[in-house]
Coordinates of C-alpha atoms in Angstrom, one line a residue:
M1 CA 15.6 -12.1 -8.7
S2 CA 12.1 -13.0 -7.5
I3 CA 11.0 -12.6 -3.9
L4 CA 9.3 -16.0 -4.4
K5 CA 12.7 -17.7 -4.7
A6 CA 15.8 -18.0 -2.5
P7 CA 18.0 -14.8 -2.7
E8 CA 21.0 -15.1 -5.0
D9 CA 24.5 -13.8 -4.4
K10 CA 24.9 -10.8 -6.6
K11 CA 28.6 -10.3 -6.2
G12 CA 30.8 -10.4 -9.2
G13 CA 28.7 -8.4 -11.6
G14 CA 25.4 -9.1 -13.3
D15 CA 23.1 -7.9 -16.1
S16 CA 20.2 -5.5 -15.6
D17 CA 20.9 -5.2 -11.9
S18 CA 24.0 -3.2 -12.7
D19 CA 21.6 -0.3 -13.5
S20 CA 20.5 -0.1 -9.9
D21 CA 21.0 3.3 -8.2
D22 CA 23.0 2.7 -5.0
S23 CA 22.3 6.2 -3.8
S24 CA 18.6 5.4 -3.6
R25 CA 19.2 2.1 -1.8
D26 CA 18.5 -1.0 -4.0
L27 CA 14.9 -1.9 -3.3
R28 CA 15.9 -5.5 -2.5
S29 CA 17.8 -4.3 0.5
V30 CA 14.7 -2.6 1.9
L31 CA 11.4 -4.0 0.7
V32 CA 12.1 -7.3 -1.0
T33 CA 14.7 -8.9 1.2
S34 CA 13.6 -7.2 4.5
V35 CA 9.8 -7.0 4.4
L36 CA 8.6 -9.3 1.7
N37 CA 11.2 -12.1 1.9
L38 CA 9.6 -14.5 4.3
E39 CA 11.5 -17.1 6.3
P40 CA 10.2 -20.7 5.6
L41 CA 9.6 -22.7 8.8
D42 CA 7.8 -25.7 7.3
E43 CA 5.8 -26.6 4.3
D44 CA 3.3 -23.7 3.8
L45 CA 4.4 -22.1 7.0
F46 CA 6.4 -18.8 7.0
R47 CA 7.6 -16.1 9.4
G48 CA 7.6 -12.4 8.4
R49 CA 9.4 -9.6 10.2
H50 CA 8.8 -5.8 10.1
Y51 CA 10.5 -2.8 8.6
W52 CA 8.3 0.3 8.8
V53 CA 5.8 0.8 11.7
P54 CA 3.4 3.8 11.5
T55 CA 3.0 6.3 14.3
T56 CA 0.0 4.4 15.4
Q57 CA 2.4 1.7 16.7
R58 CA 0.3 -1.0 15.0
L59 CA 1.6 -3.0 12.1
F60 CA 1.2 -1.4 8.7
G61 CA -1.7 -3.2 7.0
G62 CA 0.0 -3.1 3.6
Q63 CA 2.9 -5.1 5.0
I64 CA 0.5 -7.9 6.2
V65 CA -1.3 -8.0 2.8
G66 CA 2.0 -8.0 0.9
Q67 CA 3.5 -10.7 3.1
A68 CA 0.4 -12.9 2.9
L69 CA 0.4 -12.7 -0.9
V70 CA 4.1 -13.7 -0.9
A71 CA 3.2 -16.7 1.2
A72 CA 0.3 -17.7 -1.0
A73 CA 2.3 -17.2 -4.2
K74 CA 5.0 -19.6 -3.0
S75 CA 2.4 -22.4 -3.1
V76 CA 1.3 -22.1 -6.7
S77 CA 3.0 -22.9 -10.0
E78 CA 4.9 -20.4 -12.0
D79 CA 2.4 -20.3 -14.9
V80 CA -0.3 -18.6 -12.8
N81 CA -0.6 -15.1 -11.5
V82 CA -2.8 -13.5 -8.9
H83 CA -5.9 -11.8 -10.2
S84 CA -7.7 -11.0 -6.9
L85 CA -7.3 -11.0 -3.2
H86 CA -9.7 -10.4 -0.3
C87 CA -8.8 -10.1 3.3
Y88 CA -10.0 -9.1 6.8
F89 CA -8.0 -7.5 9.6
V90 CA -9.3 -9.1 12.8
R91 CA -6.8 -7.9 15.4
A92 CA -4.2 -5.2 15.7
G93 CA -0.8 -6.4 14.8
D94 CA 2.0 -6.3 17.4
P95 CA 5.2 -4.7 15.9
K96 CA 7.4 -6.2 18.6
V97 CA 7.0 -9.8 17.4
P98 CA 7.1 -11.6 14.0
V99 CA 4.0 -12.8 12.2
L100 CA 3.4 -16.4 11.3
Y101 CA 1.7 -17.1 7.9
Q102 CA -0.1 -20.4 7.5
V103 CA -1.1 -21.3 3.9
E104 CA -4.0 -23.6 3.0
R105 CA -4.1 -24.9 -0.6
T106 CA -7.8 -24.5 -0.9
R107 CA -8.1 -25.5 -4.6
T108 CA -5.8 -26.1 -7.5
G109 CA -7.7 -26.1 -10.8
A110 CA -6.9 -26.2 -14.5
S111 CA -7.4 -22.4 -14.9
F112 CA -7.9 -21.0 -11.4
S113 CA -6.3 -21.8 -8.0
V114 CA -7.3 -20.5 -4.6
R115 CA -5.1 -20.1 -1.6
S116 CA -6.1 -19.1 2.0
V117 CA -3.6 -17.6 4.5
K118 CA -4.0 -17.0 8.2
A119 CA -1.6 -14.6 9.9
V120 CA -1.0 -15.4 13.6
Q121 CA 0.6 -13.6 16.5
H122 CA 0.5 -14.7 20.2
G123 CA -1.4 -17.8 19.1
K124 CA -4.3 -15.9 17.7
P125 CA -5.2 -14.9 14.1
I126 CA -4.7 -11.2 13.4
F127 CA -5.6 -11.4 9.6
I128 CA -7.3 -13.8 7.2
F129 CA -6.7 -13.7 3.5
Q130 CA -7.7 -15.4 0.3
A131 CA -6.2 -15.0 -3.2
S132 CA -7.2 -16.4 -6.5
F133 CA -4.6 -17.2 -9.2
Q134 CA -5.2 -17.6 -13.0
K135 CA -3.4 -18.9 -16.0
V136 CA -3.1 -16.3 -18.7
Q137 CA -6.3 -16.5 -20.9
P138 CA -6.6 -13.9 -23.7
S139 CA -10.2 -12.6 -24.4
P140 CA -11.7 -10.4 -27.0
V141 CA -14.0 -8.9 -24.3
Q142 CA -12.0 -5.9 -23.1
H143 CA -12.7 -2.4 -21.8
Q144 CA -11.6 0.1 -19.1
F145 CA -12.3 3.7 -18.0
S146 CA -10.0 6.4 -19.1
M147 CA -7.2 7.5 -16.8
P148 CA -7.6 11.0 -15.3
T149 CA -5.7 13.8 -16.9
V150 CA -3.1 15.0 -14.4
P151 CA 0.4 16.5 -14.4
P152 CA 3.2 13.9 -14.8
P153 CA 5.2 13.0 -11.7
E154 CA 8.3 14.9 -13.1
E155 CA 6.4 18.2 -12.7
L156 CA 5.3 17.6 -9.0
L157 CA 7.0 18.0 -5.7
D158 CA 7.8 15.2 -3.3
H159 CA 6.8 15.2 0.4
E160 CA 10.0 16.8 1.6
A161 CA 9.7 19.7 -0.9
L162 CA 6.0 20.2 0.1
I163 CA 6.7 20.2 3.8
G164 CA 9.8 22.3 3.7
P165 CA 8.2 25.8 3.4
Y166 CA 6.0 25.1 6.4
L167 CA 9.0 24.0 8.6
R168 CA 10.8 27.2 7.6
D169 CA 7.9 29.4 8.7
P170 CA 8.9 31.0 12.1
N171 CA 5.2 31.4 13.0
L172 CA 4.4 27.7 12.7
Q173 CA 3.0 26.3 16.0
E174 CA 5.4 23.8 17.7
K175 CA 2.8 21.0 17.8
Y176 CA 2.6 21.2 14.0
R177 CA 6.3 21.4 13.6
V178 CA 6.7 18.2 15.6
G179 CA 4.2 16.4 13.5
L180 CA 5.7 17.5 10.2
N181 CA 9.2 16.6 11.4
R182 CA 7.9 13.1 12.3
I183 CA 6.5 12.7 8.8
T184 CA 9.8 13.6 7.1
A185 CA 11.8 11.3 9.4
Q186 CA 9.8 8.2 8.5
E187 CA 11.8 5.8 6.3
V188 CA 8.9 4.7 4.2
P189 CA 10.1 2.5 1.3
I190 CA 7.9 4.2 -1.3
E191 CA 7.9 7.5 -3.1
I192 CA 4.8 9.7 -3.4
K193 CA 4.0 12.9 -5.3
I194 CA 0.6 14.4 -4.6
V195 CA -1.3 15.6 -7.6
S196 CA -3.2 18.4 -5.9
P197 CA -1.5 19.3 -2.5
L198 CA -3.9 20.6 0.1
T199 CA -4.0 24.3 0.8
L200 CA -5.4 26.0 3.9
G201 CA -8.2 27.6 1.9
Q202 CA -9.4 24.2 0.8
L203 CA -9.9 22.6 4.2
Q204 CA -13.6 23.3 4.4
R205 CA -14.3 22.4 0.8
M206 CA -12.5 19.0 0.4
E207 CA -14.2 16.2 -1.5
P208 CA -13.5 12.6 -0.5
K209 CA -11.1 12.2 -3.4
Q210 CA -7.3 12.3 -3.8
M211 CA -4.7 11.2 -6.3
F212 CA -0.9 10.8 -6.1
W213 CA 1.8 9.2 -8.1
V214 CA 3.6 6.3 -6.3
R215 CA 6.4 3.9 -6.9
V216 CA 8.7 1.9 -4.6
R217 CA 12.2 3.3 -3.8
G218 CA 15.0 1.7 -5.8
Y219 CA 15.0 -0.8 -8.7
I220 CA 13.3 -4.1 -9.1
G221 CA 13.6 -4.7 -12.8
E222 CA 11.4 -6.8 -15.1
G223 CA 11.2 -9.8 -12.7
D224 CA 7.9 -11.7 -12.7
I225 CA 4.4 -10.2 -12.3
K226 CA 4.0 -12.0 -8.9
M227 CA 6.8 -10.0 -7.4
H228 CA 5.4 -6.7 -8.6
C229 CA 1.9 -7.7 -7.4
C230 CA 3.2 -8.4 -3.9
V231 CA 4.9 -5.0 -3.9
A232 CA 1.7 -3.3 -5.1
A233 CA -0.2 -5.0 -2.4
Y234 CA 2.1 -3.4 0.1
I235 CA 1.7 0.0 -1.5
S236 CA -2.1 -0.3 -1.8
D237 CA -2.9 0.3 1.8
Y238 CA -0.9 3.6 2.1
A239 CA -3.1 6.6 2.8
F240 CA -6.1 4.7 1.7
L241 CA -8.7 5.0 4.4
G242 CA -7.9 8.6 5.2
T243 CA -9.7 9.6 1.9
A244 CA -13.0 9.1 3.7
L245 CA -12.1 11.7 6.3
L246 CA -11.1 14.5 3.9
P247 CA -14.5 16.4 3.8
H248 CA -14.6 16.3 7.7
Q249 CA -11.0 16.8 8.8
W250 CA -11.5 20.6 9.4
K251 CA -14.3 19.8 11.9
Y252 CA -13.1 16.5 13.4
K253 CA -9.8 14.9 14.4
V254 CA -9.2 11.2 14.3
H255 CA -9.7 9.4 17.6
F256 CA -9.3 5.9 16.1
M257 CA -8.9 4.7 12.5
A258 CA -8.1 1.1 11.3
S259 CA -8.8 -1.1 8.3
L260 CA -11.4 -3.7 8.5
D261 CA -11.2 -5.4 5.1
H262 CA -9.2 -4.9 1.9
S263 CA -9.6 -6.2 -1.6
M264 CA -7.6 -6.0 -4.8
W265 CA -8.1 -7.0 -8.4
F266 CA -5.1 -7.1 -10.8
H267 CA -5.9 -6.3 -14.5
A268 CA -2.7 -5.8 -16.5
P269 CA 1.0 -6.3 -16.0
F270 CA 2.9 -3.4 -14.5
R271 CA 6.1 -2.5 -12.7
A272 CA 5.9 -1.3 -9.1
D273 CA 9.3 0.5 -9.5
Q274 CA 7.8 2.8 -12.1
W275 CA 5.5 5.7 -11.4
M276 CA 1.8 4.7 -11.2
L277 CA -1.2 7.1 -10.5
Y278 CA -3.1 6.0 -7.4
E279 CA -6.6 7.4 -7.5
F280 CA -9.0 7.2 -4.5
E281 CA -12.6 8.1 -3.9
S282 CA -15.0 7.4 -1.0
H283 CA -18.6 7.1 -2.1
W284 CA -19.9 6.6 1.5
A285 CA -19.1 7.0 5.2
G286 CA -21.4 6.4 8.2
G287 CA -21.9 4.2 11.2
S288 CA -18.3 4.9 12.3
R289 CA -17.1 3.3 9.0
G290 CA -15.8 4.6 5.7
L291 CA -15.7 2.9 2.3
V292 CA -12.9 3.8 -0.2
H293 CA -12.3 2.6 -3.8
G294 CA -8.9 3.0 -5.5
R295 CA -7.4 2.5 -9.0
L296 CA -3.8 2.1 -9.9
W297 CA -2.9 3.4 -13.4
R298 CA 0.2 2.8 -15.3
Q299 CA 1.7 6.0 -16.7
D300 CA 0.7 4.9 -20.2
G301 CA -3.0 5.0 -19.2
V302 CA -3.5 1.3 -18.7
L303 CA -5.5 0.3 -15.6
A304 CA -3.2 -2.0 -13.6
A305 CA -5.3 -2.7 -10.5
S306 CA -8.4 -1.8 -8.6
C307 CA -8.7 -1.7 -4.8
A308 CA -11.5 -1.4 -2.2
Q309 CA -11.3 -1.0 1.6
E310 CA -13.6 -0.4 4.5
G311 CA -12.4 0.7 7.9
V312 CA -13.4 2.0 11.3
I313 CA -13.3 5.8 11.7
R314 CA -14.0 7.3 15.1
V315 CA -13.5 11.0 15.5
K316 CA -13.7 13.8 18.1
P317 CA -14.7 17.4 17.5
R318 CA -11.9 19.8 17.1
V319 CA -11.7 22.2 20.0
S320 CA -9.6 24.8 18.2
N321 CA -9.8 26.4 14.8
S322 CA -6.0 26.9 14.7
K323 CA -4.4 26.5 11.3
L324 CA -0.9 26.1 10.0

């Protein structure tokens, strides 16, 4: 089932959907039908609701990007797929009210089509978005960088396993215990396995780089590439901007951090319900801003997508050298 079409009644059996793992909660019950399944209000006008709200109490940027891409994809033909998107976050999203998505069919060409989307709350735009779609066009001109050599996800611990030893430490300060418990309690609809978990001795030597394996919880299936691209757009904003803060976090704490703009380029077909390596690096930070680039690799080494984001980063000096 595609998120770009009306949901179907799955009762009475089925084919590949029978492989879904009920214990992990079928993804369609969490991400596709809840977050990325928009309510049509009129032609090219949709309403989106919320599922997961970060501790900042602002809407998760990946949700807005993913929903906007769903809205844009509903207005193009089935024989084209998104190859790039570019967007600006212009106001903080209010998690207490739905978001309206207004689609403009900017151009429909023989090979490429462009769609513009404006996300609105309280009568004002909170987000502006453009996506370009292309018909499949094979080319002999091909190259890509090599995927980093890292341990496979099966050999790495998930968030709960990494945090567990800290929570069991009787000497852990209460303020850290509260924060870690808050992290484990969040019902984020994606799974993450960090490639090189941070240790206390690395705090003052961190580079602005990080990598983790990521996939959505549950099962999507083959589907169409539009569905997986919309899910990847949701995933793409998770833990992105914080990469720029890694070399400085031992000295400063975040006072305010928010995305300003976000771009993605899609290179090869992939499945968002299978492990992908998400690689981040920040080449520059300054002027209360940070710039981060990301690459999403399929487990077979194919570069699936590239991302870039700039955001506001305002910090305050840490007044204590306390450590976990």
